[in-house]
Coordinates of C-alpha atoms in Angstrom, one line a residue:
M1 CA -2.4 -4.5 -5.1
P2 CA -3.1 -7.0 -7.9
T3 CA -1.1 -10.2 -8.2
I4 CA -0.3 -11.9 -11.5
S5 CA 0.7 -15.5 -12.0
L6 CA 3.5 -16.3 -14.6
R7 CA 5.0 -19.6 -15.6
K8 CA 8.7 -19.5 -14.8
E9 CA 9.8 -21.3 -17.9
F10 CA 8.0 -18.9 -20.2
L11 CA 9.3 -15.8 -18.4
D12 CA 12.9 -17.1 -18.5
K13 CA 12.6 -17.9 -22.2
A14 CA 11.2 -14.4 -23.0
L15 CA 14.0 -12.7 -21.1
G16 CA 16.7 -14.9 -22.7
K17 CA 18.1 -16.3 -19.5
V18 CA 17.3 -19.0 -17.0
Y19 CA 17.0 -17.2 -13.7
D20 CA 17.1 -19.0 -10.3
N21 CA 14.5 -17.9 -7.8
D22 CA 16.9 -15.5 -5.9
E23 CA 18.0 -13.8 -9.2
M24 CA 14.4 -13.3 -10.3
S25 CA 13.4 -11.9 -6.9
D26 CA 16.3 -9.5 -7.0
L27 CA 15.5 -8.4 -10.6
L28 CA 11.8 -7.7 -9.7
D29 CA 12.8 -5.9 -6.5
R30 CA 15.1 -3.6 -8.4
F31 CA 12.3 -2.9 -10.9
G32 CA 10.0 -2.0 -8.0
L33 CA 8.0 -5.2 -7.9
E34 CA 7.7 -8.0 -5.4
L35 CA 7.9 -11.7 -5.9
D36 CA 5.2 -12.7 -3.5
E37 CA 5.7 -16.5 -3.7
I38 CA 6.7 -19.4 -5.9
V39 CA 4.3 -22.3 -6.1
R40 CA 4.0 -25.6 -8.0
E41 CA 0.7 -25.8 -9.8
S42 CA -0.9 -28.2 -12.2
V43 CA -1.5 -26.5 -15.6
D44 CA -2.4 -27.5 -19.1
E45 CA 0.6 -29.0 -21.0
L46 CA 1.4 -27.0 -24.2
D47 CA 3.3 -28.4 -27.2
E48 CA 6.0 -26.6 -29.1
N49 CA 3.4 -24.4 -30.8
L50 CA 2.0 -23.5 -27.3
L51 CA -1.3 -25.4 -28.0
K52 CA -3.0 -27.6 -25.4
T53 CA -2.2 -31.3 -25.5
G54 CA -5.0 -32.3 -23.3
K55 CA -2.7 -33.3 -20.4
E56 CA -1.7 -31.6 -17.2
I57 CA 1.8 -31.0 -15.8
E58 CA 3.3 -29.4 -12.7
V59 CA 5.3 -26.2 -13.2
D60 CA 6.8 -23.4 -11.1
I61 CA 4.5 -20.4 -11.0
Y62 CA 5.7 -16.9 -10.0
K63 CA 3.1 -14.9 -8.0
I64 CA 4.2 -11.2 -8.6
D65 CA 2.6 -8.2 -6.9
I66 CA 2.0 -5.4 -9.3
P67 CA 1.5 -1.7 -8.2
A68 CA -2.2 -0.8 -8.6
N69 CA -1.5 2.0 -11.0
R70 CA 0.7 -0.1 -13.4
Y71 CA -2.0 -1.5 -15.7
D72 CA 0.7 -2.1 -18.4
L73 CA 2.3 -4.8 -16.2
L74 CA -0.8 -6.9 -15.5
C75 CA 0.1 -9.7 -18.0
H76 CA 3.1 -11.7 -19.3
E77 CA 3.4 -9.5 -22.4
G78 CA 3.5 -6.2 -20.6
L79 CA 5.9 -7.3 -17.9
V80 CA 8.3 -8.9 -20.3
T81 CA 8.4 -5.8 -22.5
A82 CA 9.2 -3.6 -19.4
L83 CA 11.8 -5.9 -18.0
K84 CA 13.6 -6.3 -21.4
M85 CA 13.9 -2.5 -21.6
F86 CA 15.0 -2.3 -18.0
L87 CA 17.7 -4.9 -18.7
E88 CA 18.7 -3.0 -21.9
K89 CA 17.9 -6.0 -24.0
S90 CA 15.5 -4.0 -26.2
E91 CA 14.6 -0.4 -27.0
R92 CA 11.4 1.4 -26.3
V93 CA 8.4 -0.1 -28.1
V94 CA 6.7 2.3 -30.5
Y95 CA 2.9 1.6 -30.8
K96 CA 1.0 2.8 -33.8
A97 CA -2.7 3.4 -34.4
V98 CA -3.5 3.6 -38.1
D99 CA -6.7 5.0 -39.6
T100 CA -7.6 2.6 -42.4
K101 CA -10.8 4.6 -43.1
N102 CA -12.6 1.2 -43.3
E103 CA -16.3 1.7 -42.8
K104 CA -16.5 -1.6 -41.1
N105 CA -14.3 -0.3 -38.2
K106 CA -17.1 1.8 -36.8
I107 CA -19.4 1.8 -33.8
T108 CA -22.5 4.0 -33.9
V109 CA -24.2 4.9 -30.6
V110 CA -28.0 4.7 -31.1
E111 CA -30.5 6.5 -28.8
N112 CA -34.2 6.1 -29.3
F113 CA -34.9 9.0 -27.0
K114 CA -33.0 11.7 -25.2
G115 CA -30.8 10.5 -22.4
Q116 CA -31.3 6.8 -23.1
S117 CA -27.6 6.1 -23.1
S118 CA -27.0 7.7 -19.7
I119 CA -26.8 4.3 -18.0
R120 CA -23.6 3.5 -19.8
P121 CA -22.9 6.3 -22.3
F122 CA -19.4 5.6 -23.6
V123 CA -17.9 3.1 -26.0
V124 CA -14.5 2.8 -27.6
G125 CA -12.9 0.2 -29.8
A126 CA -9.8 -1.2 -31.6
V127 CA -9.0 -3.8 -34.2
L128 CA -6.0 -6.1 -34.3
K129 CA -5.4 -7.6 -37.7
N130 CA -3.6 -10.8 -38.8
V131 CA -2.7 -11.9 -35.3
T132 CA -0.9 -15.2 -34.5
L133 CA -2.4 -16.7 -31.4
N134 CA -2.1 -19.9 -29.4
D135 CA -3.6 -21.2 -26.2
F136 CA -0.9 -19.5 -24.1
I137 CA -1.6 -16.1 -25.6
V138 CA -5.4 -16.5 -25.4
K139 CA -5.1 -17.3 -21.7
N140 CA -3.0 -14.2 -21.2
L141 CA -5.6 -12.1 -22.9
I142 CA -8.4 -13.4 -20.8
D143 CA -6.3 -13.0 -17.6
L144 CA -5.5 -9.4 -18.5
Q145 CA -9.2 -8.6 -19.0
E146 CA -10.0 -10.0 -15.6
K147 CA -7.2 -8.1 -13.9
L148 CA -8.3 -4.9 -15.5
H149 CA -11.9 -5.5 -14.6
Q150 CA -11.0 -5.9 -11.0
N151 CA -8.6 -2.9 -10.9
L152 CA -8.9 -0.1 -13.4
C153 CA -12.5 -0.9 -14.3
R154 CA -13.6 -1.1 -10.7
R155 CA -15.4 -4.5 -11.0
R156 CA -16.9 -3.4 -14.4
T157 CA -18.8 -0.5 -12.9
L158 CA -16.6 2.0 -14.8
V159 CA -15.6 -0.1 -17.8
A160 CA -16.5 -3.5 -19.2
I161 CA -14.3 -5.2 -21.9
G162 CA -15.3 -7.3 -24.8
T163 CA -13.0 -9.1 -27.2
H164 CA -14.3 -10.8 -30.3
D165 CA -13.2 -12.9 -33.3
L166 CA -13.8 -10.4 -36.0
D167 CA -14.1 -13.1 -38.7
T168 CA -17.3 -14.3 -37.1
I169 CA -19.0 -10.9 -37.1
E170 CA -19.1 -8.0 -39.5
G171 CA -19.0 -4.2 -39.0
P172 CA -20.1 -1.6 -38.9
F173 CA -21.4 -2.1 -35.3
T174 CA -24.1 -0.3 -33.3
Y175 CA -24.3 0.3 -29.6
E176 CA -27.9 0.3 -28.6
F177 CA -30.2 0.2 -25.6
K178 CA -33.0 -2.4 -25.5
K179 CA -35.6 -3.7 -23.1
P180 CA -34.3 -6.8 -21.4
E181 CA -36.9 -9.1 -22.9
E182 CA -35.9 -7.9 -26.4
I183 CA -32.3 -9.1 -26.0
K184 CA -31.8 -12.7 -26.9
F185 CA -28.6 -14.6 -27.8
I186 CA -26.3 -17.5 -26.7
P187 CA -24.0 -16.3 -23.9
L188 CA -20.3 -17.1 -23.8
N189 CA -19.5 -20.8 -23.2
D190 CA -23.2 -21.8 -23.4
T191 CA -25.2 -23.6 -26.0
V192 CA -28.8 -22.3 -25.4
S193 CA -30.1 -19.0 -26.6
M194 CA -31.9 -17.0 -23.8
T195 CA -33.2 -13.6 -23.1
A196 CA -31.5 -11.1 -20.7
P197 CA -34.0 -11.9 -17.8
E198 CA -33.3 -15.6 -18.3
M199 CA -29.5 -15.0 -18.2
F200 CA -29.8 -12.9 -15.0
A201 CA -31.8 -15.7 -13.4
K202 CA -29.1 -18.2 -14.4
F203 CA -26.2 -16.0 -13.5
S204 CA -27.6 -15.2 -10.1
V205 CA -26.1 -18.4 -8.8
D206 CA -22.9 -18.2 -10.9
S207 CA -20.0 -17.4 -8.5
H208 CA -18.2 -15.3 -11.1
L209 CA -21.0 -13.3 -12.8
K210 CA -23.5 -12.7 -10.0
E211 CA -21.4 -9.9 -8.5
Y212 CA -21.9 -7.8 -11.7
L213 CA -25.7 -8.2 -12.1
H214 CA -26.4 -5.3 -9.7
I215 CA -24.9 -2.9 -12.3
L216 CA -27.9 -3.3 -14.6
E217 CA -30.6 -4.5 -12.2
G218 CA -33.5 -2.1 -12.0
Q219 CA -32.7 -0.4 -15.4
E220 CA -35.4 -0.2 -18.0
Y221 CA -33.0 -0.6 -20.8
Y222 CA -29.8 -2.7 -21.2
P223 CA -26.8 -1.8 -23.4
V224 CA -26.1 -4.2 -26.2
I225 CA -23.7 -4.2 -29.1
Y226 CA -24.9 -5.5 -32.6
D227 CA -22.9 -6.2 -35.7
K228 CA -24.1 -5.3 -39.2
N229 CA -26.2 -8.5 -39.4
R230 CA -27.8 -7.9 -36.0
I231 CA -25.7 -10.6 -34.3
I232 CA -25.3 -9.6 -30.6
C233 CA -21.7 -9.3 -29.7
S234 CA -22.1 -8.5 -26.1
L235 CA -24.4 -7.5 -23.2
P236 CA -22.0 -5.2 -21.3
P237 CA -21.0 -5.3 -18.5
I238 CA -22.3 -8.8 -18.0
I239 CA -21.2 -11.2 -20.7
N240 CA -20.2 -11.6 -24.4
G241 CA -21.9 -13.7 -27.0
D242 CA -20.6 -17.2 -27.7
H243 CA -20.8 -16.5 -31.4
S244 CA -17.7 -14.3 -31.5
K245 CA -15.7 -16.2 -28.9
I246 CA -11.9 -15.9 -29.3
S247 CA -9.8 -19.1 -29.8
A248 CA -6.2 -20.0 -30.7
K249 CA -7.4 -20.0 -34.4
T250 CA -8.6 -16.4 -34.3
K251 CA -6.8 -14.2 -36.9
N252 CA -8.5 -10.8 -36.4
I253 CA -9.6 -9.4 -33.0
F254 CA -12.3 -6.7 -32.4
I255 CA -12.0 -5.0 -29.0
E256 CA -14.8 -2.9 -27.5
C257 CA -15.0 -1.2 -24.1
T258 CA -18.1 0.4 -22.7
G259 CA -18.5 2.3 -19.5
T260 CA -19.4 5.4 -17.5
D261 CA -15.9 7.0 -17.5
F262 CA -14.6 7.9 -20.9
E263 CA -10.9 8.4 -19.7
K264 CA -11.0 4.9 -18.1
C265 CA -12.4 3.4 -21.3
Q266 CA -9.6 5.0 -23.3
A267 CA -6.9 3.8 -20.9
T268 CA -8.4 0.2 -21.0
V269 CA -8.6 -0.2 -24.8
K270 CA -5.1 1.3 -25.2
T271 CA -3.6 -1.1 -22.7
I272 CA -5.2 -4.3 -24.2
A273 CA -4.7 -3.3 -27.9
A274 CA -1.0 -2.1 -27.4
L275 CA 0.1 -5.1 -25.4
F276 CA -1.3 -7.7 -27.8
S277 CA -0.5 -5.8 -31.0
E278 CA 2.9 -7.5 -30.8
Y279 CA 1.3 -10.6 -32.2
C280 CA 0.0 -8.8 -35.3
E281 CA 1.6 -9.5 -38.6
E282 CA 2.6 -5.8 -38.7
K283 CA 4.0 -5.7 -35.2
N284 CA 2.7 -3.2 -32.7
V285 CA 0.2 -1.7 -35.1
T286 CA -3.5 -1.3 -34.2
E287 CA -6.4 -0.3 -36.5
M288 CA -8.5 2.6 -35.3
V289 CA -12.2 2.3 -34.8
Y290 CA -14.6 5.3 -35.4
I291 CA -17.1 6.0 -32.7
D292 CA -20.1 8.0 -33.8
Y293 CA -21.9 9.9 -31.0
T294 CA -23.7 12.3 -33.4
N295 CA -27.2 11.3 -32.4
T296 CA -26.6 11.4 -28.6
E297 CA -26.2 14.0 -25.9
C298 CA -22.5 13.2 -25.7
N299 CA -20.3 16.1 -26.9
K300 CA -17.8 13.7 -28.4
K301 CA -19.5 13.6 -31.9
I302 CA -17.2 11.4 -34.0
I303 CA -13.9 10.2 -32.6
K304 CA -11.2 7.6 -33.4
T305 CA -9.8 5.1 -30.8
P306 CA -7.3 4.2 -29.7
E307 CA -4.8 7.0 -29.8
Y308 CA -1.2 6.3 -28.8
K309 CA -0.2 9.8 -28.0
D310 CA 2.9 10.1 -25.7
L311 CA 2.4 11.6 -22.3
I312 CA 4.7 14.7 -22.0
V313 CA 6.3 15.8 -18.7
E314 CA 8.9 18.4 -18.2
T315 CA 11.6 18.2 -15.6
C316 CA 15.3 19.1 -15.0
S317 CA 18.4 17.4 -13.6
Q318 CA 18.6 19.9 -10.7
T319 CA 15.1 18.8 -9.4
I320 CA 15.8 15.1 -9.9
N321 CA 19.2 15.3 -8.1
K322 CA 17.7 17.2 -5.2
K323 CA 14.8 14.9 -4.7
L324 CA 16.8 11.6 -5.0
G325 CA 20.1 12.7 -3.5
V326 CA 22.2 11.8 -6.6
N327 CA 24.4 13.8 -8.9
L328 CA 23.4 12.9 -12.5
N329 CA 23.9 15.0 -15.6
D330 CA 21.4 15.2 -18.4
D331 CA 22.9 12.5 -20.5
E332 CA 23.0 10.1 -17.6
I333 CA 19.3 10.8 -16.8
I334 CA 18.4 10.3 -20.4
K335 CA 20.1 6.9 -20.4
V336 CA 18.4 5.9 -17.1
L337 CA 14.9 6.9 -18.3
S338 CA 15.4 5.0 -21.5
K339 CA 15.6 1.8 -19.4
M340 CA 12.1 2.7 -18.1
G341 CA 10.7 3.1 -21.6
H342 CA 10.8 6.9 -21.9
T343 CA 12.1 9.0 -24.7
V344 CA 13.9 12.2 -23.5
T345 CA 14.9 15.3 -25.3
K346 CA 16.9 18.3 -24.0
K347 CA 15.0 21.5 -23.8
Q348 CA 16.5 24.8 -25.1
G349 CA 17.7 26.9 -22.2
G350 CA 17.9 23.9 -19.9
G351 CA 15.6 21.2 -18.8
L352 CA 14.3 17.9 -20.1
I353 CA 11.2 16.9 -22.0
V354 CA 10.2 13.3 -21.2
S355 CA 7.8 11.4 -23.5
A356 CA 6.2 8.5 -21.7
V357 CA 4.6 5.7 -23.9
A358 CA 0.8 5.9 -24.1
T359 CA 0.3 2.7 -22.0
R360 CA 2.1 4.4 -19.0
T361 CA -1.2 5.9 -17.8
D362 CA 0.4 6.0 -14.3
V363 CA 2.6 9.0 -15.4
L364 CA 0.7 12.1 -14.3
A365 CA 3.4 14.5 -13.1
E366 CA 7.1 15.3 -12.6
C367 CA 7.2 13.2 -9.4
D368 CA 6.4 10.0 -11.5
I369 CA 9.4 10.7 -13.7
I370 CA 11.6 11.2 -10.7
E371 CA 10.5 7.9 -9.3
D372 CA 11.4 6.2 -12.6
V373 CA 14.8 7.7 -12.4
G374 CA 15.2 6.3 -9.0
I375 CA 14.2 2.8 -10.2
G376 CA 16.3 3.0 -13.3
Y377 CA 19.4 4.2 -11.5
G378 CA 18.8 1.8 -8.6
Y379 CA 17.9 2.9 -5.1
D380 CA 20.7 0.6 -3.8
N381 CA 23.2 2.7 -5.8
I382 CA 22.3 5.9 -4.0
I383 CA 25.0 6.7 -1.4
R384 CA 23.7 6.8 2.1
T385 CA 24.7 9.9 4.0
N386 CA 23.9 11.3 7.4
P387 CA 21.6 14.3 7.6
K388 CA 23.5 17.6 7.6
D389 CA 21.3 19.1 10.4
V390 CA 20.5 17.2 13.6
T391 CA 16.9 17.9 14.7
Y392 CA 14.8 16.6 17.6
G393 CA 11.2 15.6 17.0
L394 CA 8.5 16.9 19.3
P395 CA 4.8 16.0 19.4
L396 CA 2.4 18.5 17.8
N397 CA 0.5 20.6 20.2
M398 CA -2.8 19.0 19.1
N399 CA -1.4 15.5 19.8
S400 CA 0.0 16.5 23.2
I401 CA -3.5 17.9 24.3
T402 CA -5.1 14.7 22.9
E403 CA -3.0 12.5 25.1
R404 CA -3.7 14.8 28.2
L405 CA -7.4 14.6 27.6
R406 CA -7.3 10.8 27.3
I407 CA -5.8 10.6 30.8
V408 CA -8.4 13.0 32.2
M409 CA -11.3 11.1 30.7
S410 CA -9.8 7.8 31.9
S411 CA -9.4 9.2 35.4
M412 CA -13.1 10.0 35.5
G413 CA -14.0 6.3 34.8
F414 CA -14.6 6.6 31.1
T415 CA -13.5 3.8 28.7
E416 CA -12.0 4.8 25.4
A417 CA -13.7 3.3 22.3
L418 CA -12.0 3.0 18.9
T419 CA -14.8 3.1 16.3
F420 CA -14.6 2.8 12.5
A421 CA -14.3 5.9 10.4
L422 CA -16.7 4.5 7.9
M423 CA -20.4 4.2 8.8
S424 CA -23.8 4.2 7.3
K425 CA -25.3 7.5 6.3
D426 CA -28.3 7.0 8.6
D427 CA -26.1 6.4 11.6
I428 CA -23.9 9.4 10.9
S429 CA -27.0 11.6 10.6
L430 CA -28.2 10.4 14.1
L431 CA -31.8 11.5 13.5
P432 CA -34.1 9.4 11.3
G433 CA -35.0 11.2 8.0
K434 CA -32.1 13.7 8.3
F435 CA -29.1 13.9 6.1
D436 CA -25.8 15.4 7.0
E437 CA -24.7 17.5 4.0
S438 CA -21.1 17.7 5.2
M439 CA -20.6 13.9 4.8
V440 CA -18.0 12.6 2.4
I441 CA -19.8 9.7 0.5
V442 CA -18.0 6.6 -0.5
S443 CA -18.5 5.5 -4.1
N444 CA -19.7 2.0 -4.6
P445 CA -19.5 0.9 -0.9
K446 CA -19.3 -2.9 -0.3
T447 CA -21.6 -2.8 2.7
R448 CA -24.2 -0.5 4.3
D449 CA -21.8 0.2 7.1
C450 CA -19.2 1.7 4.8
Q451 CA -21.3 4.4 3.0
A452 CA -19.7 7.5 4.3
V453 CA -16.9 8.9 6.4
R454 CA -18.1 10.0 9.9
T455 CA -18.7 13.7 10.6
N456 CA -19.1 13.1 14.4
L457 CA -18.0 10.7 17.1
I458 CA -21.2 10.4 19.0
A459 CA -22.6 8.0 16.3
G460 CA -19.8 5.6 16.8
L461 CA -20.1 5.7 20.5
L462 CA -23.9 5.1 20.4
K463 CA -23.4 2.1 18.0
T464 CA -20.8 0.7 20.4
L465 CA -23.2 1.2 23.3
S466 CA -26.0 -0.6 21.4
H467 CA -23.8 -3.7 21.1
N468 CA -23.0 -3.6 24.8
K469 CA -26.4 -3.2 26.4
I470 CA -25.8 -6.4 28.6
V471 CA -22.9 -4.6 30.4
P472 CA -23.9 -3.5 33.9
M473 CA -24.8 0.2 34.3
P474 CA -23.5 2.9 34.2
I475 CA -21.7 2.7 30.9
K476 CA -19.2 5.5 30.3
L477 CA -17.5 5.8 26.9
F478 CA -15.4 8.4 25.1
E479 CA -13.4 8.8 21.9
I480 CA -11.0 11.4 20.7
Q481 CA -10.2 11.1 17.0
D482 CA -10.5 12.9 13.7
V483 CA -13.7 13.2 11.7
V484 CA -13.9 14.3 8.0
V485 CA -16.1 17.0 6.5
R486 CA -16.5 18.5 3.1
D487 CA -14.5 21.7 2.4
A488 CA -14.5 23.2 -1.1
D489 CA -11.5 25.3 -0.2
A490 CA -9.3 22.3 0.7
E491 CA -7.1 20.7 -1.9
T492 CA -8.8 17.3 -1.6
G493 CA -12.3 18.8 -1.2
A494 CA -12.4 17.6 2.5
R495 CA -10.6 18.1 5.7
N496 CA -10.0 16.4 9.0
I497 CA -11.2 17.9 12.3
R498 CA -10.0 16.6 15.7
K499 CA -12.9 16.1 18.2
I500 CA -13.6 14.6 21.6
A501 CA -16.9 13.0 22.5
G502 CA -18.3 11.1 25.5
I503 CA -21.5 9.5 26.5
Y504 CA -23.0 8.3 29.8
C505 CA -25.8 5.7 30.0
N506 CA -27.7 5.0 33.2
T507 CA -31.2 5.3 34.6
T508 CA -30.3 8.7 35.9
A509 CA -28.3 10.1 33.0
G510 CA -28.9 13.8 33.3
F511 CA -27.6 17.0 31.8
E512 CA -25.5 17.9 34.9
I513 CA -23.3 14.8 34.4
A514 CA -22.3 15.7 30.9
R515 CA -21.8 19.3 31.9
G516 CA -19.6 18.2 34.8
V517 CA -17.3 16.2 32.6
V518 CA -16.9 19.1 30.2
D519 CA -16.1 21.4 33.1
Q520 CA -13.3 19.1 34.2
L521 CA -11.9 19.0 30.7
L522 CA -11.8 22.8 30.5
I523 CA -10.1 22.9 33.9
S524 CA -7.4 20.4 32.7
L525 CA -6.7 22.7 29.7
N526 CA -6.7 25.9 31.9
V527 CA -9.7 27.3 30.1
E528 CA -11.8 29.6 32.2
T529 CA -15.4 30.4 31.4
S530 CA -16.6 34.0 31.6
S531 CA -19.3 36.3 30.2
N532 CA -16.8 37.7 27.6
G533 CA -14.8 34.6 26.9
Y534 CA -15.6 30.9 26.8
K535 CA -19.2 30.4 28.0
F536 CA -22.1 28.1 28.0
V537 CA -25.3 29.2 26.2
P538 CA -28.7 27.5 25.7
G539 CA -28.5 25.1 22.7
D540 CA -31.0 24.1 20.0
N541 CA -29.2 21.1 18.4
P542 CA -32.0 18.7 17.5
V543 CA -29.8 15.7 18.4
F544 CA -30.3 16.7 22.1
F545 CA -33.5 17.0 24.1
P546 CA -35.0 20.5 24.2
D547 CA -34.2 22.6 27.3
R548 CA -31.7 19.9 28.4
C549 CA -28.8 20.9 26.3
C550 CA -26.3 23.8 25.9
Q551 CA -23.5 24.9 23.6
L552 CA -20.0 25.9 24.5
V553 CA -19.0 29.0 22.5
G554 CA -15.6 30.8 22.3
P555 CA -14.7 34.5 22.6
D556 CA -15.4 35.0 18.9
S557 CA -18.8 33.3 19.3
N558 CA -17.7 30.2 17.3
I559 CA -19.4 27.0 18.5
I560 CA -17.0 24.7 20.2
G561 CA -19.4 21.9 21.0
N562 CA -22.7 20.6 22.3
I563 CA -23.6 19.1 25.7
G564 CA -26.8 17.6 26.9
C565 CA -29.3 14.7 27.0
L566 CA -29.7 12.9 23.7
H567 CA -33.1 13.0 22.1
P568 CA -35.3 9.9 22.3
L569 CA -35.4 9.7 18.5
V570 CA -31.6 9.4 18.4
L571 CA -31.8 6.7 21.1
K572 CA -34.5 4.8 19.1
Q573 CA -32.2 5.0 16.0
F574 CA -29.7 2.9 17.8
S575 CA -32.2 0.7 19.7
L576 CA -31.3 2.1 23.1
G577 CA -34.0 2.1 25.8
M578 CA -32.0 3.8 28.6
P579 CA -31.4 7.6 29.0
V580 CA -28.0 8.8 27.6
C581 CA -26.3 12.1 28.0
G582 CA -23.2 13.2 26.3
F583 CA -21.1 15.9 24.7
E584 CA -18.9 16.5 21.6
L585 CA -16.3 19.2 21.4
T586 CA -14.1 20.4 18.5
L587 CA -10.6 20.7 19.9
E588 CA -9.3 23.0 17.1
N589 CA -11.8 25.6 18.2
L590 CA -10.9 25.2 21.8
L591 CA -7.1 25.8 21.5

């Protein structure tokens, strides 16, 4: 959850009232936000025109937690706009994107060969004309970019933002892909012109920029944006050029967003352009930018951005009242939703059509509108009632059996391990050179140990064992938890499976030990083995040693689990030098 820092004095002034700390905390709480803390910080002193005086003063700073999906609240401008509507001090803001048909407001994507733009194929843009800026607004703009980069843009991997003083550059612009040594310009806040490799060498020790270098490292071509006169505006997603740096004197702003996700690019440029268009001479108006994809593999061809189309959701008072436990009529719901920035019209034949402003990219379905009704009406205003039906909770059968098996395993001297659900792909696969196709892969993992969600429990137990080799033998470990596997038929594309696994490590860790443990588990569940029911058959799982393993199968021949001595290659994968036997059973197939 991102946290924004706002100066109390400016927030009070914008809302037209001096709030004490308790009042502000209550207001934010009613709006669904949280005032995390209030701190005294030294900041730049601003004069009556909100320009820096060169001195520092201490002021109260509100640290406010913002929901991760409310990108429109990540700056002073967005939060003030939303709170003023919530307090009914202003009506819904109407954002306009106008097509000036100005040839200078154009970005052409240039590919020298097929597929060259695949490293970062999308670009969108917007222009804000005749803006009135000051140091306070410029800081807010920079802060919003950073918050979006960390949140919506996923640390610039999906989207990178560039804002430029349009009076220092000239359109039309081109989005090209060049070899690193061909790119040379003065980076932002620097004075020396350097090539891309020189920048990377310098930024590799920069605490802020070094975390983004991996996005382009190893690429043969880097994306770069040129203006009409071949001035480099930016090297996304790393840094902008110093030539077009924005300042308090800037009058016209060019915004460009490049990335690998077109929808995220659209959402980003809409958010920035809309929130700061209030400083334009023609308030809340943005000039569109043409994007020409004609000579690329992208199927967009020629488009215009941004587009401030309302997000339309249909609902009805019956559904809202049932979900929230209130009794509101259509007119009351319309009034409540107007406080949340929505326009609502009544539908012929019953129902409501809700139009959410384009910057509310968090509105995806009817449930989001119902949530806004709850916030606008006030959850504290909902009358608390006792449930009409008294029910008694009981544990699920699967959980009851899970607890029973924990006791059985503990009584046999096994210690329960609680391992991480995320592991490296190599560890999950168990055997070197193998890849488990059922793994759910994590996008952009932070460490090697968080590459995928586990598909088995034995890997976690072996890893635990490898870190406890100094413990006296024998070592007996077990775990009973969920694993995750791909499932195309599931709503999320994956499903959970409850499993139980155990390992035994000793100089004499043989097949009979693992088989004996499984036999005891089956007895505790009143499961009998027979030729036409549950039975053990020879196994061929490569994770186990040949001829020293078996499978437990059910009456319908479905495999419940594997038992045996682990293969030496598996032990080597986890740096284990002692024999290990073990088992893993799928409880769902056993019940």
